[in-house]
Amino acid sequence: MTGTLNLKLDINGESRDVAVEPRVTLLDALREHLGLTGTKKGCDQGQCGACTVHIDGQRVLACLTLAAQAEGRAITTIEGLADPNGALHPVQSAFLEHDAFQCGYCTPGQIMSAVACIREGHTKSDNEIREYMSGNLCRCGAYSHIVAAVREAAEATS
């Protein structure tokens, strides 16, 4: 299949036009075509969670989602979490406070999953947080700090 799709994507509250081949993933559209490099390409197979974004408030793996599937839906990336005035999202602040990152590569995906985990109400215990964050891998092993950050952000937002 060849040709180009002209898509209008709603990203972080802004309408963006992008021309891509039908097989282009949302991840590649964000990074390569729109310059939104906060969403990371880890495994490119849906196993690491580094590419986690929200579509219509639900977390999805951008490497497994075609850009065309996201047209007409609200996409939120890590760049869209902070307030327009620059104030960090409570999860971002908690990650900083708890040193919930080391190299930082997985951090955008971890934060996007943490926001969804809290929104979905899966923060009743550390074990529940671990379970619902298990799709996001951290090669540096900052898991205990990540769980602490999610727990604090959940308490701050409830």
Tab-separated table of C-alpha atoms in Angstrom:
chain	number	residue	atom	x	y	z
A	1	MET	CA	0.000	0.000	0.000
A	2	THR	CA	1.459	3.322	-1.009
A	3	GLY	CA	0.364	6.888	-0.960
A	4	THR	CA	0.083	9.547	1.664
A	5	LEU	CA	-2.587	10.224	4.239
A	6	ASN	CA	-3.223	13.821	5.224
A	7	LEU	CA	-4.189	13.623	8.878
A	8	LYS	CA	-5.356	16.214	11.344
A	9	LEU	CA	-4.264	15.146	14.822
A	10	ASP	CA	-5.417	16.797	18.053
A	11	ILE	CA	-2.225	16.736	20.120
A	12	ASN	CA	-2.053	18.386	23.538
A	13	GLY	CA	-5.056	20.541	22.681
A	14	GLU	CA	-3.617	21.762	19.391
A	15	SER	CA	-4.678	20.667	15.924
A	16	ARG	CA	-1.681	19.494	13.895
A	17	ASP	CA	-1.595	18.530	10.225
A	18	VAL	CA	0.676	15.692	9.186
A	19	ALA	CA	1.162	13.814	5.918
A	20	VAL	CA	2.250	10.218	6.464
A	21	GLU	CA	2.177	6.849	4.760
A	22	PRO	CA	-0.695	4.630	5.971
A	23	ARG	CA	1.725	2.334	7.844
A	24	VAL	CA	3.302	5.089	9.983
A	25	THR	CA	2.799	4.577	13.704
A	26	LEU	CA	1.649	7.319	16.019
A	27	LEU	CA	5.071	7.132	17.668
A	28	ASP	CA	6.887	7.871	14.421
A	29	ALA	CA	4.389	10.576	13.462
A	30	LEU	CA	4.961	12.308	16.808
A	31	ARG	CA	8.751	12.009	16.803
A	32	GLU	CA	9.749	12.114	13.148
A	33	HIS	CA	7.034	14.227	11.551
A	34	LEU	CA	5.911	16.571	14.336
A	35	GLY	CA	9.095	16.978	16.389
A	36	LEU	CA	7.512	15.820	19.667
A	37	THR	CA	10.436	13.752	20.905
A	38	GLY	CA	9.352	13.400	24.542
A	39	THR	CA	7.624	10.136	23.697
A	40	LYS	CA	10.445	7.616	23.467
A	41	LYS	CA	11.071	4.729	21.110
A	42	GLY	CA	12.292	1.848	23.229
A	43	CYS	CA	11.591	-1.625	21.926
A	44	ASP	CA	9.212	-0.581	19.095
A	45	GLN	CA	7.288	-3.802	19.838
A	46	GLY	CA	4.897	-2.797	22.642
A	47	GLN	CA	6.892	-4.435	25.410
A	48	CYS	CA	8.636	-1.586	27.269
A	49	GLY	CA	6.084	1.218	27.668
A	50	ALA	CA	8.506	4.035	26.762
A	51	CYS	CA	6.083	5.231	24.080
A	52	THR	CA	3.014	5.488	26.339
A	53	VAL	CA	0.649	8.348	25.450
A	54	HIS	CA	-3.019	8.977	26.142
A	55	ILE	CA	-5.733	8.856	23.507
A	56	ASP	CA	-9.099	10.087	24.716
A	57	GLY	CA	-7.762	9.733	28.267
A	58	GLN	CA	-6.737	6.085	27.890
A	59	ARG	CA	-3.100	5.011	27.894
A	60	VAL	CA	-1.927	3.431	24.676
A	61	LEU	CA	1.384	2.330	23.236
A	62	ALA	CA	2.151	4.704	20.392
A	63	CYS	CA	4.444	2.160	18.718
A	64	LEU	CA	1.487	-0.208	18.237
A	65	THR	CA	-1.004	2.468	17.146
A	66	LEU	CA	-1.195	3.702	13.590
A	67	ALA	CA	-1.252	7.487	13.276
A	68	ALA	CA	-4.421	7.169	11.197
A	69	GLN	CA	-6.176	5.449	14.128
A	70	ALA	CA	-5.660	8.564	16.258
A	71	GLU	CA	-7.249	11.037	13.858
A	72	GLY	CA	-10.234	12.795	15.420
A	73	ARG	CA	-9.229	11.732	18.935
A	74	ALA	CA	-7.548	13.698	21.728
A	75	ILE	CA	-3.885	12.736	22.047
A	76	THR	CA	-1.858	13.752	25.096
A	77	THR	CA	1.898	13.343	25.166
A	78	ILE	CA	4.376	14.090	27.942
A	79	GLU	CA	4.776	17.581	26.451
A	80	GLY	CA	1.095	18.251	27.156
A	81	LEU	CA	0.985	17.347	30.863
A	82	ALA	CA	2.325	20.546	32.414
A	83	ASP	CA	0.059	23.594	32.651
A	84	PRO	CA	0.450	26.140	29.849
A	85	ASN	CA	2.012	28.476	32.440
A	86	GLY	CA	4.739	25.876	33.049
A	87	ALA	CA	3.537	24.417	36.361
A	88	LEU	CA	4.345	20.708	36.443
A	89	HIS	CA	1.663	18.056	36.683
A	90	PRO	CA	1.534	16.535	40.215
A	91	VAL	CA	2.983	13.270	38.880
A	92	GLN	CA	5.905	15.103	37.284
A	93	SER	CA	6.573	16.915	40.564
A	94	ALA	CA	6.403	13.661	42.531
A	95	PHE	CA	8.847	11.984	40.144
A	96	LEU	CA	11.309	14.803	40.741
A	97	GLU	CA	10.813	14.756	44.495
A	98	HIS	CA	11.316	10.994	44.750
A	99	ASP	CA	14.154	10.693	42.215
A	100	ALA	CA	11.930	8.281	40.304
A	101	PHE	CA	14.311	8.137	37.383
A	102	GLN	CA	17.971	7.573	36.701
A	103	CYS	CA	18.878	7.729	33.047
A	104	GLY	CA	15.446	9.227	32.324
A	105	TYR	CA	14.762	7.366	29.096
A	106	CYS	CA	11.668	5.573	30.388
A	107	THR	CA	10.460	8.532	32.452
A	108	PRO	CA	7.982	10.043	29.946
A	109	GLY	CA	6.246	6.677	29.486
A	110	GLN	CA	6.336	5.991	33.226
A	111	ILE	CA	4.762	9.377	33.951
A	112	MET	CA	2.043	8.936	31.323
A	113	SER	CA	1.208	5.495	32.746
A	114	ALA	CA	1.254	6.858	36.304
A	115	VAL	CA	-1.244	9.583	35.397
A	116	ALA	CA	-3.555	6.946	33.905
A	117	CYS	CA	-2.992	4.578	36.840
A	118	ILE	CA	-4.119	7.313	39.237
A	119	ARG	CA	-7.053	8.349	37.030
A	120	GLU	CA	-8.166	4.700	36.781
A	121	GLY	CA	-8.086	4.358	40.580
A	122	HIS	CA	-5.393	1.684	40.782
A	123	THR	CA	-3.441	3.146	43.691
A	124	LYS	CA	-4.956	1.423	46.727
A	125	SER	CA	-1.643	-0.289	47.603
A	126	ASP	CA	1.952	-0.406	46.466
A	127	ASN	CA	1.293	-3.854	44.985
A	128	GLU	CA	-1.628	-2.512	42.966
A	129	ILE	CA	0.525	0.366	41.702
A	130	ARG	CA	3.251	-2.100	40.710
A	131	GLU	CA	0.705	-4.271	38.887
A	132	TYR	CA	-0.790	-1.411	36.887
A	133	MET	CA	2.631	0.085	36.117
A	134	SER	CA	4.111	-3.297	35.128
A	135	GLY	CA	3.900	-2.566	31.396
A	136	ASN	CA	6.539	0.140	31.794
A	137	LEU	CA	10.095	-1.105	32.121
A	138	CYS	CA	12.943	0.761	33.811
A	139	ARG	CA	16.348	-0.641	32.958
A	140	CYS	CA	17.909	1.363	35.797
A	141	GLY	CA	15.666	-0.280	38.401
A	142	ALA	CA	14.090	2.839	39.915
A	143	TYR	CA	10.862	0.953	40.636
A	144	SER	CA	10.671	1.650	44.390
A	145	HIS	CA	11.064	5.376	43.706
A	146	ILE	CA	8.462	5.224	40.931
A	147	VAL	CA	5.939	3.518	43.227
A	148	ALA	CA	6.597	6.126	45.941
A	149	ALA	CA	6.082	8.943	43.430
A	150	VAL	CA	2.823	7.442	42.133
A	151	ARG	CA	1.552	6.930	45.689
A	152	GLU	CA	2.374	10.555	46.646
A	153	ALA	CA	0.812	11.980	43.490
A	154	ALA	CA	-2.316	9.879	44.033
A	155	GLU	CA	-2.629	11.188	47.594
A	156	ALA	CA	-2.059	14.774	46.418
A	157	THR	CA	-4.728	14.572	43.722
A	158	SER	CA	-7.424	12.783	45.739
